[in-house]
Short mmCIF file of C-alpha atoms in Angstrom, two decimals:
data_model
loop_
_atom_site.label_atom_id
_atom_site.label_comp_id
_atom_site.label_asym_id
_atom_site.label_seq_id
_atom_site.Cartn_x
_atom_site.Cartn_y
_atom_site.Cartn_z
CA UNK A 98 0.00 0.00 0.00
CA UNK A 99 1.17 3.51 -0.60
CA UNK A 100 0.93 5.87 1.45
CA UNK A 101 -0.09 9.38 1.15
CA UNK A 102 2.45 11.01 1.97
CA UNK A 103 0.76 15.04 1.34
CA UNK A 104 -2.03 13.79 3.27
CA UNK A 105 -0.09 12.50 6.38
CA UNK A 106 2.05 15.77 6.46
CA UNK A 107 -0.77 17.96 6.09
CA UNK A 108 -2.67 16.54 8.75
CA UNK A 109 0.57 16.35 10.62
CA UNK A 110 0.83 19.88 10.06
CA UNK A 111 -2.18 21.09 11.26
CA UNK A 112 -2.65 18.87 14.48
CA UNK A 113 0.66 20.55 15.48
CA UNK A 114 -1.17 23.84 15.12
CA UNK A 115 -3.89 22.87 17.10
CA UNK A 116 -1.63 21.97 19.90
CA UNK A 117 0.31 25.51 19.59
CA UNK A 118 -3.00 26.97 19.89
CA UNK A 119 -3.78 25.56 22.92
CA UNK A 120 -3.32 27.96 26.13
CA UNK A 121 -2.11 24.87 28.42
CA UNK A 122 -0.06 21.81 27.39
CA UNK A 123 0.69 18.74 29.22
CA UNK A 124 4.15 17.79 28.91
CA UNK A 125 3.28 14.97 26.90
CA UNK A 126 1.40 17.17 24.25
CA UNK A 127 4.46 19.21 23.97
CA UNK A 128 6.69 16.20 23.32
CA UNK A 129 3.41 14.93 20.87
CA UNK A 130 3.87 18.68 19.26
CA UNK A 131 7.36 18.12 18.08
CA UNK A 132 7.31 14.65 16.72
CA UNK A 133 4.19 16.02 14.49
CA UNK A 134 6.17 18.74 13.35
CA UNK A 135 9.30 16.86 12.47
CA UNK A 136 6.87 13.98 11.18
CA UNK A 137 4.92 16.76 8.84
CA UNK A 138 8.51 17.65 7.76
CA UNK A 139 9.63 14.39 6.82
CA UNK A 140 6.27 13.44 4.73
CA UNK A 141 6.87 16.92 2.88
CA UNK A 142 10.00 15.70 2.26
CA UNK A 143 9.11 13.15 0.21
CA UNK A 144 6.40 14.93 -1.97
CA UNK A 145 7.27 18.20 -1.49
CA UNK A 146 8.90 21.26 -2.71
CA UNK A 147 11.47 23.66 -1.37
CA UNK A 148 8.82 25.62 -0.04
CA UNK A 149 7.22 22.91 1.83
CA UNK A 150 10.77 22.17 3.28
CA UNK A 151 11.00 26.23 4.12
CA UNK A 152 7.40 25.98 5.91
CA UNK A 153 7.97 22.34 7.59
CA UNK A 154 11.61 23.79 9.05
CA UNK A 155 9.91 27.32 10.01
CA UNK A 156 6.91 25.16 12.31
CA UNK A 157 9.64 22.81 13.59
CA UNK A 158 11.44 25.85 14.57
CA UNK A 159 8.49 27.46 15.67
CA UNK A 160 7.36 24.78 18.06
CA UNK A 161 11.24 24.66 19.95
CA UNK A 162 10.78 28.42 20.24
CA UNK A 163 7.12 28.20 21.81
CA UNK A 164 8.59 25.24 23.79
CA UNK A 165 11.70 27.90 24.55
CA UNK A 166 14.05 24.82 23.35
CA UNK A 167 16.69 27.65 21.80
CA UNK A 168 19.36 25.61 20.10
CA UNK A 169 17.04 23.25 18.29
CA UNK A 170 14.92 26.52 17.47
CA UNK A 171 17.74 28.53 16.04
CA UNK A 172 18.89 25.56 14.33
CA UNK A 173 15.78 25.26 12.33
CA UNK A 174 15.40 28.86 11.49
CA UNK A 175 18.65 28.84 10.22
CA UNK A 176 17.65 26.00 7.48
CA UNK A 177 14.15 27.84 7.22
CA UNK A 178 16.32 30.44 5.87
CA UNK A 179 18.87 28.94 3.74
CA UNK A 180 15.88 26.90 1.97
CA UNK A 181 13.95 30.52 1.21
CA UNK A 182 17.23 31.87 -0.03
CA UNK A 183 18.38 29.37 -1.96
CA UNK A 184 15.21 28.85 -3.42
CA UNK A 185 13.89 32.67 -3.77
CA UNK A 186 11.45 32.40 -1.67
CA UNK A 187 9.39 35.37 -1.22
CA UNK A 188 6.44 37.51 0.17
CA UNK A 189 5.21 35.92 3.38
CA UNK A 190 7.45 32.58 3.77
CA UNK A 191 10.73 35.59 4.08
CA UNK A 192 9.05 37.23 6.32
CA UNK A 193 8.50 34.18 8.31
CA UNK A 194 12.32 32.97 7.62
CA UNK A 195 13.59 35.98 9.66
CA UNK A 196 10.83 36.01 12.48
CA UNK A 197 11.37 32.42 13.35
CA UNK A 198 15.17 33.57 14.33
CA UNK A 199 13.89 36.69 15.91
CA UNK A 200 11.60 34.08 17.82
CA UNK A 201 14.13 31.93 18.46
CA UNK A 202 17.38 34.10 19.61
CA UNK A 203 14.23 36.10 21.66
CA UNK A 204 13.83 32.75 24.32
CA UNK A 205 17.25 34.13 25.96
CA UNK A 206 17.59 37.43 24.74
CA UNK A 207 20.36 37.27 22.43
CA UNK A 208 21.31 40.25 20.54
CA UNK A 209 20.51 39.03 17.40
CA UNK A 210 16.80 39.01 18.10
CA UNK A 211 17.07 42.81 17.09
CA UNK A 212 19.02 41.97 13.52
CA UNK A 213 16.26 39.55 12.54
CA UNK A 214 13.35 41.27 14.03
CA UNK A 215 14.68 44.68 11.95
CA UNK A 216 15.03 42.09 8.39
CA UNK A 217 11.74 40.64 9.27
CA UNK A 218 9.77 44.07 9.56
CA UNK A 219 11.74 45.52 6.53
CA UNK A 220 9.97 42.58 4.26
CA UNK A 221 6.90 43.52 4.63
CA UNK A 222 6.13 45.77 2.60
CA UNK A 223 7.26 43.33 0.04
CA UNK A 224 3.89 40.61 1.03
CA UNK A 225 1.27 41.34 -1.64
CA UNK A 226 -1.43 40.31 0.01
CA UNK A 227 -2.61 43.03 3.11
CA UNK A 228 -3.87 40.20 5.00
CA UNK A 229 -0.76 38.22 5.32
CA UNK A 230 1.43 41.63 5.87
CA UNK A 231 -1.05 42.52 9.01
CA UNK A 232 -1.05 39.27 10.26
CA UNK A 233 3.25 39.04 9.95
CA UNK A 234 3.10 42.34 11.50
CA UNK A 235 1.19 41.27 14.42
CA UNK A 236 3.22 38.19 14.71
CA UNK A 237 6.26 40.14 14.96
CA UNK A 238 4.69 42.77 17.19
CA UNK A 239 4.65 39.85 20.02
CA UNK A 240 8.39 38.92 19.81
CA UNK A 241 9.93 39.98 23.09
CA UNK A 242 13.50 40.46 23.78
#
């Protein structure tokens, strides 16, 4: 049997937002929250395209950050990056790219919070869509350092 691999990391994807959203985790749903993510990673990696890749490494990242987990956060951001540069990735995914190091060099207030807080608010005026650009901007309005 084949298996469907969009469909798995998809799912993945969003059960691991569903536990972000939530405003209390049990320790176990945290450790459930980052094999999802790095499970929704993996499927996209074997179906996807760079820009899957880009968004699977940003939520991996994302979820260390939330989970204040800095190395493995940083770590992720940094690959969230290379893929959206070395791919030319644009409009919201850059954006993204540089807040998930902002996020992530935030957890112990490293100065380099400021660098990729300052590259993540000069992109957006490059987002097409007004939507996305308010909702970036309100996403990087919460990173405190």
């Amino acid at each position: 049997m084949l298996m469907d691999h969009k469909k798995i990391a998809i799912q993945l994807f969003n059960k691991t937002w569903d536990l972000l959203d939530l405003k209390e985790r049990t320790q176990t749903q945290d450790i459930e929250m980052i094999h999802q993510a790095h499970a929704s990673l993996y499927h996209w990696m074997q179906v996807g395209t760079p820009l899957e890749f880009q968004r699977g490494e940003w939520m991996v990242s994302h979820v260390y950050a939330e989970l204040k987990m800095q190395e493995s956060a940083i770590f992720h951001a940094k690959r969230c990056l290379q893929l959206t540069i070395d791919n030319d990735i644009d409009d919201f995914d850059l954006t993204f790219a540089y807040e998930a190091l902002a996020r992530a060099y935030a957890i112990n207030h490293d100065p380099k919070t400021k660098e990729y807080l300052n590259l993540a608010y000069d992109s957006l005026s490059q987002i097409k869509n007004d939507g996305d650009r308010n909702y970036a901007k309100s996403q990087l309005d919460n990173i405190k350092f």
